[in-house]
CSV table of C-alpha atoms in Angstrom, one decimal:
chain,number,residue,atom,x,y,z
P,1,UNK,CA,-73.8,-219.0,12.5
P,2,UNK,CA,-76.7,-221.5,12.6
P,3,UNK,CA,-80.0,-220.3,13.7
P,4,UNK,CA,-82.9,-222.7,15.1
P,5,UNK,CA,-85.8,-220.3,15.1
P,6,UNK,CA,-86.2,-217.5,12.4
P,7,UNK,CA,-87.2,-215.2,15.4
P,8,UNK,CA,-84.7,-215.8,17.8
P,9,UNK,CA,-87.7,-217.3,20.1
P,10,UNK,CA,-88.8,-213.9,20.5
P,11,UNK,CA,-90.7,-211.6,19.0
P,12,UNK,CA,-88.6,-208.2,19.6
P,13,UNK,CA,-87.9,-207.2,16.0
P,14,UNK,CA,-86.9,-203.3,16.2
P,15,UNK,CA,-86.6,-203.4,20.0
P,16,UNK,CA,-83.3,-203.3,22.1
P,17,UNK,CA,-85.1,-204.2,25.2
P,18,UNK,CA,-88.4,-205.8,26.2
P,19,UNK,CA,-89.3,-205.5,29.9
P,20,UNK,CA,-89.5,-209.3,32.1
P,21,UNK,CA,-92.4,-210.8,33.0
P,22,UNK,CA,-92.7,-213.5,36.2
P,23,UNK,CA,-93.6,-216.8,34.9
P,24,UNK,CA,-97.3,-218.1,36.7
P,25,UNK,CA,-96.0,-221.1,37.4
P,26,UNK,CA,-92.4,-220.9,38.8
P,27,UNK,CA,-91.5,-217.3,39.1
P,28,UNK,CA,-88.9,-217.3,37.0
P,29,UNK,CA,-87.9,-214.3,35.0
P,30,UNK,CA,-88.7,-214.1,31.4
P,31,UNK,CA,-88.8,-211.7,28.7
P,32,UNK,CA,-92.3,-210.2,27.7
P,33,UNK,CA,-92.0,-211.4,24.2
P,34,UNK,CA,-90.8,-214.8,24.6
P,35,UNK,CA,-93.2,-215.9,27.2
P,36,UNK,CA,-95.6,-218.0,26.3
P,37,UNK,CA,-99.4,-216.5,26.5
P,38,UNK,CA,-102.4,-217.6,26.4
P,39,UNK,CA,-105.8,-215.8,27.3
P,40,UNK,CA,-108.1,-218.0,29.5
P,41,UNK,CA,-111.9,-217.4,29.7
P,42,UNK,CA,-113.6,-220.0,32.4
P,43,UNK,CA,-117.1,-219.8,34.0
P,44,UNK,CA,-117.4,-218.5,38.2
P,45,UNK,CA,-118.8,-221.4,39.0
P,46,UNK,CA,-118.6,-225.2,37.8
P,47,UNK,CA,-121.3,-226.7,35.5
P,48,UNK,CA,-122.4,-229.0,38.8
P,49,UNK,CA,-122.6,-226.0,41.6
P,50,UNK,CA,-124.3,-223.7,38.3
P,51,UNK,CA,-127.1,-226.4,38.5
P,52,UNK,CA,-127.6,-225.6,42.3
P,53,UNK,CA,-127.4,-222.3,41.9
P,54,UNK,CA,-129.7,-222.1,39.3
P,55,UNK,CA,-132.3,-224.3,41.3
P,56,UNK,CA,-131.9,-222.3,44.4
P,57,UNK,CA,-132.1,-218.9,42.8
P,58,UNK,CA,-134.9,-216.8,42.9
P,59,UNK,CA,-134.4,-215.7,39.2
P,60,UNK,CA,-135.5,-217.7,36.3
P,61,UNK,CA,-132.7,-216.9,34.2
P,62,UNK,CA,-129.3,-215.8,35.5
P,63,UNK,CA,-126.0,-215.7,33.4
P,64,UNK,CA,-123.0,-216.5,35.8
P,65,UNK,CA,-120.3,-213.9,34.9
P,66,UNK,CA,-117.4,-215.3,33.7
P,67,UNK,CA,-113.2,-214.8,35.0
P,68,UNK,CA,-111.0,-213.5,32.1
P,69,UNK,CA,-107.6,-214.1,32.8
P,70,UNK,CA,-104.3,-214.0,30.7
P,71,UNK,CA,-101.6,-216.8,31.9
P,72,UNK,CA,-97.9,-216.1,31.0
P,73,UNK,CA,-95.5,-219.1,31.3
P,74,UNK,CA,-91.9,-219.4,30.5
P,75,UNK,CA,-90.7,-221.9,27.9
P,76,UNK,CA,-90.0,-224.6,30.2
P,77,UNK,CA,-93.3,-224.6,32.3
P,78,UNK,CA,-95.1,-224.3,28.6
P,79,UNK,CA,-93.3,-227.4,27.6
P,80,UNK,CA,-93.5,-229.2,31.0
P,81,UNK,CA,-97.0,-228.3,31.1
P,82,UNK,CA,-98.0,-229.2,27.7
P,83,UNK,CA,-99.5,-225.9,26.8
P,84,UNK,CA,-96.8,-226.3,23.6
P,85,UNK,CA,-95.1,-229.0,22.3
P,86,UNK,CA,-91.6,-229.9,21.1
P,87,UNK,CA,-91.9,-229.7,17.2
P,88,UNK,CA,-89.8,-231.4,15.0
P,89,UNK,CA,-87.3,-229.2,12.5
P,90,UNK,CA,-89.5,-229.4,9.9
P,91,UNK,CA,-92.6,-228.4,11.8
P,92,UNK,CA,-90.7,-225.8,13.2
P,93,UNK,CA,-91.2,-223.5,10.1
P,94,UNK,CA,-95.3,-224.2,10.2
P,95,UNK,CA,-96.6,-220.8,11.5
P,96,UNK,CA,-100.2,-221.6,11.2
P,97,UNK,CA,-102.3,-221.7,14.4
P,98,UNK,CA,-103.3,-225.2,15.5
P,99,UNK,CA,-106.8,-226.1,14.0
P,100,UNK,CA,-109.5,-225.6,16.9
P,101,UNK,CA,-111.6,-228.2,17.8
P,102,UNK,CA,-114.9,-226.8,18.8
P,103,UNK,CA,-118.2,-228.9,19.2
P,104,UNK,CA,-120.9,-227.6,17.3
P,105,UNK,CA,-123.9,-228.0,19.3
P,106,UNK,CA,-126.8,-228.9,17.0
P,107,UNK,CA,-130.6,-227.3,18.0
P,108,UNK,CA,-133.2,-230.4,18.3
P,109,UNK,CA,-135.5,-230.3,15.1
P,110,UNK,CA,-139.1,-231.0,16.2
P,111,UNK,CA,-140.0,-234.2,14.6
P,112,UNK,CA,-142.9,-234.0,11.9
P,113,UNK,CA,-146.4,-234.3,13.0
P,114,UNK,CA,-147.5,-238.0,12.3
P,115,UNK,CA,-151.1,-238.0,10.4
P,116,UNK,CA,-153.2,-240.3,12.2
P,117,UNK,CA,-154.9,-242.6,9.6
P,118,UNK,CA,-159.6,-242.3,10.8
């Protein structure tokens, strides 16, 4: 029989049965190993409110705590919400993670002092 994916769309391997989870979007039952999982880290408040809070705060520097939560989606919702994309038959074999586009923030360097001619 022809096979679309080498892992049959799951990461079960030797296990006979895997518990089901509920999709965070549509609440559909989906095997835990088949679900698309993403770990999300966000600030508790957005940037605009963070500035307002810093101005009104008594403390000079206060790190706002982050919210850590794990999203688990069924395949249909993950494709619909563009968490994963449909790939061609050739690109489906590529198992490397997608490249990360992180912005490197460069610290401003001090300008060299200009000598004043007397």
